[in-house]
Short mmCIF file of C-alpha atoms in Angstrom, two decimals:
data_model
loop_
_atom_site.label_atom_id
_atom_site.label_comp_id
_atom_site.label_asym_id
_atom_site.label_seq_id
_atom_site.Cartn_x
_atom_site.Cartn_y
_atom_site.Cartn_z
CA UNK L 1 -1.84 33.52 20.37
CA UNK L 2 1.24 33.51 18.27
CA UNK L 3 -0.38 35.41 15.24
CA UNK L 4 0.14 39.17 14.73
CA UNK L 5 -2.85 41.25 15.58
CA UNK L 6 -3.60 44.16 13.22
CA UNK L 7 -5.09 47.32 14.44
CA UNK L 8 -8.29 47.21 12.61
CA UNK L 9 -9.13 43.78 11.61
CA UNK L 10 -7.77 41.87 14.41
CA UNK L 11 -9.26 38.86 12.75
CA UNK L 12 -8.14 35.20 12.93
CA UNK L 13 -9.76 32.14 11.64
CA UNK L 14 -10.53 29.03 13.76
CA UNK L 15 -11.78 26.49 10.95
CA UNK L 16 -11.18 23.21 12.99
CA UNK L 17 -12.81 24.84 16.11
CA UNK L 18 -15.74 25.90 14.07
CA UNK L 19 -16.16 22.35 12.54
CA UNK L 20 -15.75 20.81 15.99
CA UNK L 21 -18.36 23.27 17.37
CA UNK L 22 -20.73 22.06 14.77
CA UNK L 23 -20.15 18.44 15.89
CA UNK L 24 -20.54 19.35 19.48
CA UNK L 25 -24.02 20.84 18.78
CA UNK L 26 -25.13 17.75 16.62
CA UNK L 27 -24.38 15.61 19.63
CA UNK L 28 -24.48 17.50 22.67
CA UNK L 29 -27.41 19.70 23.82
CA UNK L 30 -25.98 23.36 23.93
CA UNK L 31 -22.46 22.13 22.52
CA UNK L 32 -21.20 21.80 25.75
CA UNK L 33 -21.38 20.18 29.08
CA UNK L 34 -21.57 23.43 31.08
CA UNK L 35 -23.69 26.40 29.86
CA UNK L 36 -21.02 28.72 30.78
CA UNK L 37 -18.67 27.12 28.29
CA UNK L 38 -21.14 27.41 25.58
CA UNK L 39 -20.06 28.96 22.21
CA UNK L 40 -22.85 31.65 22.66
CA UNK L 41 -20.65 33.04 25.48
CA UNK L 42 -17.95 34.02 22.89
CA UNK L 43 -18.00 35.94 19.63
CA UNK L 44 -19.48 34.36 16.67
CA UNK L 45 -17.15 31.74 15.02
CA UNK L 46 -14.38 32.74 17.56
CA UNK L 47 -15.09 29.95 20.08
CA UNK L 48 -11.94 28.04 20.41
CA UNK L 49 -12.25 24.12 21.15
CA UNK L 50 -9.34 23.24 23.46
CA UNK L 51 -6.74 20.66 22.63
CA UNK L 52 -4.71 20.70 25.77
CA UNK L 53 -3.42 22.99 28.44
CA UNK L 54 -0.26 23.28 30.74
CA UNK L 55 0.32 25.74 33.37
CA UNK L 56 -1.43 29.11 32.67
CA UNK L 57 -1.67 28.36 28.77
CA UNK L 58 -4.21 26.39 26.72
CA UNK L 59 -3.92 25.36 23.01
CA UNK L 60 -6.72 25.17 20.67
CA UNK L 61 -7.21 22.46 18.00
CA UNK L 62 -6.26 25.07 15.33
CA UNK L 63 -2.93 25.15 16.92
CA UNK L 64 -3.18 28.69 18.59
CA UNK L 65 -1.86 29.40 22.16
CA UNK L 66 -3.69 31.49 24.71
CA UNK L 67 -2.96 32.85 28.23
CA UNK L 68 -6.05 31.46 29.92
CA UNK L 69 -8.07 33.16 32.81
CA UNK L 70 -10.93 31.52 34.73
CA UNK L 71 -9.30 28.27 34.29
CA UNK L 72 -12.08 25.41 34.16
CA UNK L 73 -14.54 27.98 35.69
CA UNK L 74 -12.35 28.69 38.46
CA UNK L 75 -11.63 25.20 39.17
CA UNK L 76 -7.92 24.76 37.88
CA UNK L 77 -6.36 27.45 40.35
CA UNK L 78 -3.07 25.86 40.47
CA UNK L 79 -2.73 25.78 36.51
CA UNK L 80 -3.33 22.76 34.08
CA UNK L 81 -1.38 19.57 34.73
CA UNK L 82 0.12 20.57 37.91
CA UNK L 83 2.99 18.07 38.65
CA UNK L 84 1.99 17.39 42.16
CA UNK L 85 -1.59 16.74 41.37
CA UNK L 86 -0.93 14.71 38.49
CA UNK L 87 1.58 12.49 40.28
CA UNK L 88 -1.09 11.99 43.28
CA UNK L 89 -3.71 11.14 40.76
CA UNK L 90 -1.41 8.81 38.65
CA UNK L 91 -0.35 6.84 41.89
CA UNK L 92 -3.82 6.19 42.94
CA UNK L 93 -5.01 5.22 39.36
CA UNK L 94 -2.37 2.73 39.34
CA UNK L 95 -3.88 1.06 42.52
CA UNK L 96 -7.52 1.08 41.41
CA UNK L 97 -10.02 3.88 41.51
CA UNK L 98 -13.39 2.46 42.93
CA UNK L 99 -14.10 -0.52 45.18
CA UNK L 100 -17.21 -2.20 46.82
CA UNK L 101 -16.19 -0.82 50.24
CA UNK L 102 -14.45 2.51 51.28
CA UNK L 103 -10.84 2.88 50.47
CA UNK L 104 -8.34 4.11 53.30
CA UNK L 105 -7.95 7.21 50.91
CA UNK L 106 -11.56 8.25 52.01
CA UNK L 107 -10.59 8.62 55.75
CA UNK L 108 -7.11 10.37 54.77
CA UNK L 109 -8.91 12.79 52.50
CA UNK L 110 -11.47 13.60 55.14
CA UNK L 111 -8.71 14.10 57.81
CA UNK L 112 -6.77 16.41 55.34
CA UNK L 113 -9.88 18.41 54.50
CA UNK L 114 -11.13 18.85 58.29
CA UNK L 115 -7.48 19.82 59.29
CA UNK L 116 -7.46 22.47 56.37
CA UNK L 117 -11.13 23.64 57.23
CA UNK L 118 -11.18 23.31 61.10
CA UNK L 119 -14.47 25.16 61.40
CA UNK L 120 -16.27 21.84 60.14
CA UNK L 121 -16.73 18.78 62.18
CA UNK L 122 -17.65 16.21 59.33
CA UNK L 123 -17.28 16.15 55.57
CA UNK L 124 -18.77 13.92 52.89
CA UNK L 125 -17.35 14.07 49.35
CA UNK L 126 -19.11 14.24 45.85
CA UNK L 127 -18.41 14.95 42.40
CA UNK L 128 -20.05 18.44 41.75
CA UNK L 129 -21.32 21.45 43.57
CA UNK L 130 -24.99 21.15 42.87
CA UNK L 131 -25.12 17.74 44.69
CA UNK L 132 -23.47 19.13 47.64
CA UNK L 133 -25.63 22.22 47.88
CA UNK L 134 -28.63 20.27 47.38
CA UNK L 135 -27.60 17.87 50.14
CA UNK L 136 -27.15 20.73 52.31
CA UNK L 137 -30.67 22.15 51.68
CA UNK L 138 -32.12 18.68 52.25
CA UNK L 139 -30.12 18.26 55.39
CA UNK L 140 -31.52 21.55 56.66
CA UNK L 141 -35.21 20.76 55.69
CA UNK L 142 -34.83 17.44 57.60
CA UNK L 143 -33.24 18.94 60.62
CA UNK L 144 -35.67 21.92 61.04
CA UNK L 145 -38.95 20.37 59.67
CA UNK L 146 -39.41 23.27 57.52
CA UNK L 147 -40.38 23.55 53.77
CA UNK L 148 -38.69 26.73 52.54
CA UNK L 149 -35.25 27.63 51.37
CA UNK L 150 -34.11 31.23 51.39
CA UNK L 151 -31.26 31.93 49.24
CA UNK L 152 -29.40 34.98 48.34
CA UNK L 153 -30.85 36.46 45.27
CA UNK L 154 -27.71 38.56 44.29
CA UNK L 155 -25.74 35.54 43.78
CA UNK L 156 -25.85 33.85 40.25
CA UNK L 157 -25.71 30.19 40.79
CA UNK L 158 -26.39 27.39 43.53
CA UNK L 159 -27.44 24.36 41.92
CA UNK L 160 -28.73 22.64 38.70
CA UNK L 161 -31.63 21.25 40.88
CA UNK L 162 -35.21 22.55 40.89
CA UNK L 163 -35.08 24.44 44.16
CA UNK L 164 -32.87 27.01 42.50
CA UNK L 165 -33.18 26.73 38.65
CA UNK L 166 -36.99 27.40 39.24
CA UNK L 167 -35.78 30.87 40.29
CA UNK L 168 -33.88 31.70 36.93
CA UNK L 169 -35.27 32.54 33.55
CA UNK L 170 -34.54 28.91 32.61
CA UNK L 171 -37.36 27.34 34.68
CA UNK L 172 -38.94 25.38 31.82
CA UNK L 173 -39.97 22.10 33.30
CA UNK L 174 -39.98 22.96 36.99
CA UNK L 175 -43.44 22.84 38.65
CA UNK L 176 -44.81 26.08 40.11
CA UNK L 177 -45.35 24.37 43.44
CA UNK L 178 -41.56 23.70 43.77
CA UNK L 179 -40.70 27.48 42.87
CA UNK L 180 -43.07 28.58 45.60
CA UNK L 181 -40.96 27.06 48.18
CA UNK L 182 -37.83 29.11 47.43
CA UNK L 183 -37.72 32.72 48.47
CA UNK L 184 -34.81 35.32 48.15
CA UNK L 185 -33.11 37.89 50.44
CA UNK L 186 -30.66 40.68 49.35
CA UNK L 187 -26.96 40.35 50.08
CA UNK L 188 -25.65 42.78 52.83
CA UNK L 189 -29.30 43.83 54.03
CA UNK L 190 -29.96 42.18 57.52
CA UNK L 191 -33.20 44.17 57.85
CA UNK L 192 -34.65 42.71 54.58
CA UNK L 193 -33.56 39.41 55.62
CA UNK L 194 -35.12 39.49 59.03
CA UNK L 195 -38.39 40.82 57.45
CA UNK L 196 -38.28 37.76 55.16
CA UNK L 197 -37.83 35.37 58.07
CA UNK L 198 -40.59 37.15 59.94
CA UNK L 199 -42.95 36.87 57.08
CA UNK L 200 -42.34 33.15 56.69
CA UNK L 201 -42.03 32.59 60.35
CA UNK L 202 -40.96 28.95 61.30
CA UNK L 203 -41.27 27.94 57.66
CA UNK L 204 -37.62 28.76 56.36
CA UNK L 205 -35.38 25.74 56.72
CA UNK L 206 -32.06 27.59 55.76
CA UNK L 207 -30.48 30.59 54.63
CA UNK L 208 -27.90 29.89 51.73
CA UNK L 209 -25.49 32.27 50.28
CA UNK L 210 -21.93 32.87 49.11
CA UNK L 211 -20.25 34.40 51.96
CA UNK L 212 -18.37 36.91 49.72
CA UNK L 213 -18.48 37.72 45.89
CA UNK L 214 -17.11 40.77 43.99
CA UNK L 215 -17.31 43.06 47.25
CA UNK L 216 -16.19 42.60 50.75
CA UNK L 217 -19.23 41.74 53.14
CA UNK L 218 -20.36 44.79 54.86
CA UNK L 219 -19.00 45.17 58.52
CA UNK L 220 -20.78 42.89 60.69
CA UNK L 221 -22.94 41.30 58.00
CA UNK L 222 -22.01 37.77 58.37
CA UNK L 223 -22.04 37.84 62.05
CA UNK L 224 -25.28 39.55 61.86
CA UNK L 225 -26.70 36.66 59.50
CA UNK L 226 -25.31 34.08 61.92
CA UNK L 227 -27.42 35.76 64.74
CA UNK L 228 -30.46 35.94 62.58
CA UNK L 229 -30.32 32.32 61.71
CA UNK L 230 -29.91 31.24 65.37
CA UNK L 231 -32.77 33.51 66.43
CA UNK L 232 -35.02 32.22 63.81
CA UNK L 233 -34.08 28.60 64.24
CA UNK L 234 -32.82 28.01 60.54
CA UNK L 235 -29.58 26.62 59.27
CA UNK L 236 -26.88 28.82 57.85
CA UNK L 237 -25.28 27.59 54.68
CA UNK L 238 -22.20 28.98 53.09
CA UNK L 239 -21.61 28.21 49.48
CA UNK L 240 -17.95 28.38 49.35
CA UNK L 241 -17.48 26.95 45.67
CA UNK L 242 -15.64 29.91 44.56
CA UNK L 243 -14.40 31.30 47.93
CA UNK L 244 -12.98 28.11 49.08
CA UNK L 245 -9.14 28.32 48.83
CA UNK L 246 -9.35 31.51 46.91
CA UNK L 247 -9.98 33.68 49.92
CA UNK L 248 -8.16 31.36 52.28
CA UNK L 249 -7.30 27.75 52.52
CA UNK L 250 -10.11 27.40 55.07
CA UNK L 251 -12.53 29.45 52.99
CA UNK L 252 -14.20 32.56 53.68
CA UNK L 253 -15.51 31.31 56.97
CA UNK L 254 -11.78 31.09 58.02
CA UNK L 255 -10.96 34.51 56.76
CA UNK L 256 -13.90 36.21 58.24
CA UNK L 257 -14.29 34.15 61.52
CA UNK L 258 -17.94 33.41 61.05
CA UNK L 259 -18.96 29.70 61.23
CA UNK L 260 -21.82 28.49 59.22
CA UNK L 261 -23.84 25.50 60.24
CA UNK L 262 -23.06 23.79 56.76
CA UNK L 263 -20.69 24.90 53.93
CA UNK L 264 -20.13 23.45 50.48
CA UNK L 265 -16.79 23.44 48.63
CA UNK L 266 -15.74 22.42 45.19
CA UNK L 267 -13.99 24.17 42.08
CA UNK L 268 -10.44 24.58 43.32
CA UNK L 269 -10.69 21.63 45.75
CA UNK L 270 -9.62 19.11 42.82
CA UNK L 271 -7.61 21.56 40.55
CA UNK L 272 -9.83 20.32 37.68
CA UNK L 273 -10.66 16.71 39.00
CA UNK L 274 -14.28 16.15 39.86
CA UNK L 275 -14.71 16.57 43.59
CA UNK L 276 -16.88 18.66 45.93
CA UNK L 277 -17.61 18.51 49.71
CA UNK L 278 -20.39 19.13 52.05
CA UNK L 279 -19.06 19.88 55.37
CA UNK L 280 -20.28 21.25 58.84
CA UNK L 281 -21.79 20.46 62.22
CA UNK L 282 -21.54 16.92 63.45
CA UNK L 283 -25.10 16.83 64.82
CA UNK L 284 -26.57 18.00 61.46
CA UNK L 285 -24.28 15.85 59.30
CA UNK L 286 -24.66 12.74 61.35
CA UNK L 287 -28.32 12.84 60.48
CA UNK L 288 -27.23 11.40 57.09
CA UNK L 289 -25.26 8.72 58.83
CA UNK L 290 -26.13 5.56 60.74
CA UNK L 291 -25.23 6.53 64.35
CA UNK L 292 -28.50 8.07 65.45
CA UNK L 293 -32.09 6.84 66.28
CA UNK L 294 -33.98 9.32 64.20
CA UNK L 295 -35.37 9.38 60.73
CA UNK L 296 -32.50 8.90 58.13
CA UNK L 297 -31.59 11.51 55.57
CA UNK L 298 -30.53 10.52 52.16
CA UNK L 299 -27.66 12.87 52.24
CA UNK L 300 -25.17 11.90 49.52
CA UNK L 301 -24.68 8.61 48.01
CA UNK L 302 -22.78 8.56 44.65
CA UNK L 303 -21.03 5.61 43.05
CA UNK L 304 -18.07 7.83 42.18
CA UNK L 305 -18.30 10.41 45.01
CA UNK L 306 -15.11 8.66 46.62
CA UNK L 307 -12.91 7.83 43.58
CA UNK L 308 -9.64 7.47 44.84
CA UNK L 309 -7.78 9.61 42.22
CA UNK L 310 -10.04 12.56 42.82
CA UNK L 311 -9.61 12.39 46.58
CA UNK L 312 -5.97 12.21 46.06
CA UNK L 313 -6.04 15.38 43.83
CA UNK L 314 -7.91 17.16 46.61
CA UNK L 315 -5.28 16.26 49.11
CA UNK L 316 -2.47 17.45 46.90
CA UNK L 317 -4.28 20.58 46.18
CA UNK L 318 -4.70 21.27 49.92
CA UNK L 319 -1.09 20.39 50.80
CA UNK L 320 0.09 22.76 47.78
CA UNK L 321 -2.04 25.55 49.10
CA UNK L 322 -0.84 25.43 52.71
CA UNK L 323 2.73 24.67 51.98
CA UNK L 324 3.47 27.13 49.10
CA UNK L 325 1.11 29.99 50.11
CA UNK L 326 -1.03 29.80 46.98
CA UNK L 327 -3.69 31.99 48.15
CA UNK L 328 -1.22 34.86 48.79
CA UNK L 329 0.13 34.28 45.21
CA UNK L 330 -3.19 34.34 43.79
CA UNK L 331 -3.84 37.64 45.42
CA UNK L 332 -0.57 39.12 44.39
CA UNK L 333 -1.13 38.09 40.79
CA UNK L 334 -4.64 39.45 40.76
CA UNK L 335 -3.31 42.82 42.23
CA UNK L 336 -0.82 43.24 39.33
CA UNK L 337 -3.29 42.31 36.83
CA UNK L 338 -6.02 44.85 38.16
CA UNK L 339 -3.67 47.58 38.39
CA UNK L 340 -2.35 46.72 34.80
CA UNK L 341 -5.72 46.61 33.10
CA UNK L 342 -6.96 49.70 34.94
CA UNK L 343 -4.03 51.79 33.82
CA UNK L 344 -4.47 50.50 30.44
CA UNK L 345 -7.99 51.30 30.21
CA UNK L 346 -7.51 54.66 31.69
CA UNK L 347 -4.66 55.40 29.45
CA UNK L 348 -7.01 54.74 26.26
CA UNK L 349 -9.80 56.88 27.84
CA UNK L 350 -12.17 53.92 28.71
CA UNK L 351 -11.31 53.65 32.33
CA UNK L 352 -15.18 54.10 33.08
CA UNK L 353 -16.18 51.53 30.64
CA UNK L 354 -13.93 48.56 31.29
CA UNK L 355 -14.27 48.17 34.91
CA UNK L 356 -12.34 45.49 36.75
CA UNK L 357 -14.05 44.29 39.98
CA UNK L 358 -13.81 41.55 42.75
CA UNK L 359 -11.02 40.25 45.25
CA UNK L 360 -7.70 40.10 43.55
CA UNK L 361 -7.99 36.28 43.49
CA UNK L 362 -11.60 36.44 41.90
CA UNK L 363 -11.39 39.15 39.35
CA UNK L 364 -14.26 39.89 36.94
CA UNK L 365 -14.79 42.80 34.49
CA UNK L 366 -17.64 44.83 33.28
CA UNK L 367 -18.10 46.18 29.76
CA UNK L 368 -20.20 49.53 29.75
CA UNK L 369 -21.70 51.27 26.90
CA UNK L 370 -21.53 55.11 26.13
CA UNK L 371 -24.21 55.46 28.61
CA UNK L 372 -22.39 53.55 31.34
CA UNK L 373 -24.77 50.65 31.17
CA UNK L 374 -23.71 46.99 31.09
CA UNK L 375 -23.39 45.93 27.42
CA UNK L 376 -22.99 42.64 25.82
CA UNK L 377 -22.33 44.01 22.54
CA UNK L 378 -19.35 45.74 24.03
CA UNK L 379 -18.22 42.73 25.76
CA UNK L 380 -18.30 40.98 22.44
CA UNK L 381 -15.84 43.59 21.06
CA UNK L 382 -13.40 43.34 24.10
CA UNK L 383 -13.47 39.59 23.98
CA UNK L 384 -13.00 39.52 20.22
CA UNK L 385 -9.94 41.57 20.61
CA UNK L 386 -8.56 39.73 23.54
CA UNK L 387 -8.85 36.52 21.66
CA UNK L 388 -6.93 38.06 18.64
CA UNK L 389 -4.30 38.93 21.00
CA UNK L 390 -3.89 35.28 22.44
CA UNK L 391 -5.83 35.83 25.61
CA UNK L 392 -8.76 33.60 26.64
CA UNK L 393 -10.51 35.59 29.39
CA UNK L 394 -14.23 35.32 30.02
CA UNK L 395 -13.10 36.67 33.44
CA UNK L 396 -9.80 37.79 34.92
CA UNK L 397 -9.65 35.08 37.47
CA UNK L 398 -6.14 34.09 37.86
CA UNK L 399 -4.35 30.76 38.52
CA UNK L 400 -1.08 30.60 40.47
CA UNK L 401 0.67 29.29 37.12
CA UNK L 402 0.65 32.57 35.55
CA UNK L 403 3.84 34.65 35.82
CA UNK L 404 4.81 38.35 35.42
CA UNK L 405 5.40 38.01 31.62
CA UNK L 406 1.86 36.61 31.32
CA UNK L 407 0.45 39.41 33.12
CA UNK L 408 2.50 42.09 31.17
CA UNK L 409 1.31 40.49 27.91
CA UNK L 410 -2.32 40.51 29.05
CA UNK L 411 -2.06 44.09 29.90
CA UNK L 412 -0.41 44.91 26.45
CA UNK L 413 -3.44 42.99 24.77
CA UNK L 414 -5.89 44.77 26.89
CA UNK L 415 -4.53 48.30 25.98
CA UNK L 416 -4.98 47.30 22.32
CA UNK L 417 -8.43 46.17 22.86
CA UNK L 418 -9.15 49.51 24.75
CA UNK L 419 -7.99 51.50 21.72
CA UNK L 420 -10.77 49.83 19.63
CA UNK L 421 -13.09 50.00 22.41
CA UNK L 422 -12.58 53.80 22.45
CA UNK L 423 -13.30 54.00 18.73
CA UNK L 424 -16.61 52.23 19.17
CA UNK L 425 -17.57 54.55 22.11
CA UNK L 426 -16.79 57.58 19.95
CA UNK L 427 -19.01 56.31 17.21
CA UNK L 428 -21.70 55.35 19.79
CA UNK L 429 -21.94 52.02 18.01
CA UNK L 430 -19.80 48.95 18.25
CA UNK L 431 -21.47 47.04 15.58
CA UNK L 432 -18.63 47.55 12.97
CA UNK L 433 -16.22 45.73 15.12
CA UNK L 434 -18.46 42.70 16.35
CA UNK L 435 -18.47 40.71 12.97
CA UNK L 436 -21.58 38.83 14.10
CA UNK L 437 -24.25 38.44 16.77
CA UNK L 438 -23.32 39.75 20.37
CA UNK L 439 -22.59 37.22 23.03
CA UNK L 440 -25.37 36.22 25.29
CA UNK L 441 -26.05 35.82 29.00
CA UNK L 442 -26.31 32.18 30.42
CA UNK L 443 -29.63 32.63 32.09
CA UNK L 444 -32.23 33.66 29.42
CA UNK L 445 -35.67 32.37 28.66
CA UNK L 446 -35.09 31.66 24.85
CA UNK L 447 -32.49 30.01 23.16
#
């Protein structure tokens, strides 16, 4: 942001954003269309409402400019309004976006995707990740004739649908009988997963997990999970919504060399355009098709699933990643940022309290209190200071549109925030620096 940050108050006003947030809450439950974008995720009265974005920057409706991280909840990995993506979208919009029969763009997009992710044999596109993961679960149940879903309990989100949301604190409205069909296994623990599969022998249709998150898979873990799934006759599903493209163009499965039966992609696939994908083995995927003699699976059937402009965006994204080495750039930017933040935190004496974690292309941060415990109050303090310095960072997930100057500016703002963080730690109370209620976790039982 272009306003000057003072040491103590670091306050700035967002009057238009505040009024817009009130309008949002009056018309839209939660005030946003994604809970993770809610104003409860930001310090009180400091949730900017966005006007527009370009590259690695966004502007709020109050006229403030920010360096943005975690763009579009990790979906805008090339930066906002990327010229190649915009041109591809514009070209198809001029030709019509949706027809009564498949367009030629659908086969072109499928060919491009399967060339980029060669471990898959068929693909079907949709508009969001939840539909893709739920379709994968339904397909696994149909193929195995089994009712239970085993998901990784250490991973935060898989779907808005009942089979997953029933396992969270926001389970209101979901029947207990549905919840009982979902069980959880811990990431990285093959013995515990085998015990689960043995306990529910011949009942588990699938194992679904993110192949990697903030830590690398333990040596042999994914291969061991592949072997467990084969031995127990269940379907192995990789949720590659985040790892897709950020780990490699072919996802984590391409990087680690372990092939799931089914996988789901989204987020970075469209650089902000609504497109997701379910991909996998031909014999499984074809159960949702027409060229078999068995019971039909209602796999994915969405009016807007193959809008031409979104598929064109996906093709442009994949071409850009492959031709320009975007994944390597994301890693380089993330490494520079992580090193700078860690140095800044250490220099201000809070290196054990502001902790950067994750793969360089997918960095998050933890805010720990004076006892070393995760703290929403200290997160509030940190976010408030970042916002005051013109950095919008619910995470430190980078886009390829960032440059070295953006990273350097971010590190400077982090250092200023760390100086205040140190004062709060010394006082053993961040309250004087919060100026309102703490930010809240997304998944909680009460509003």
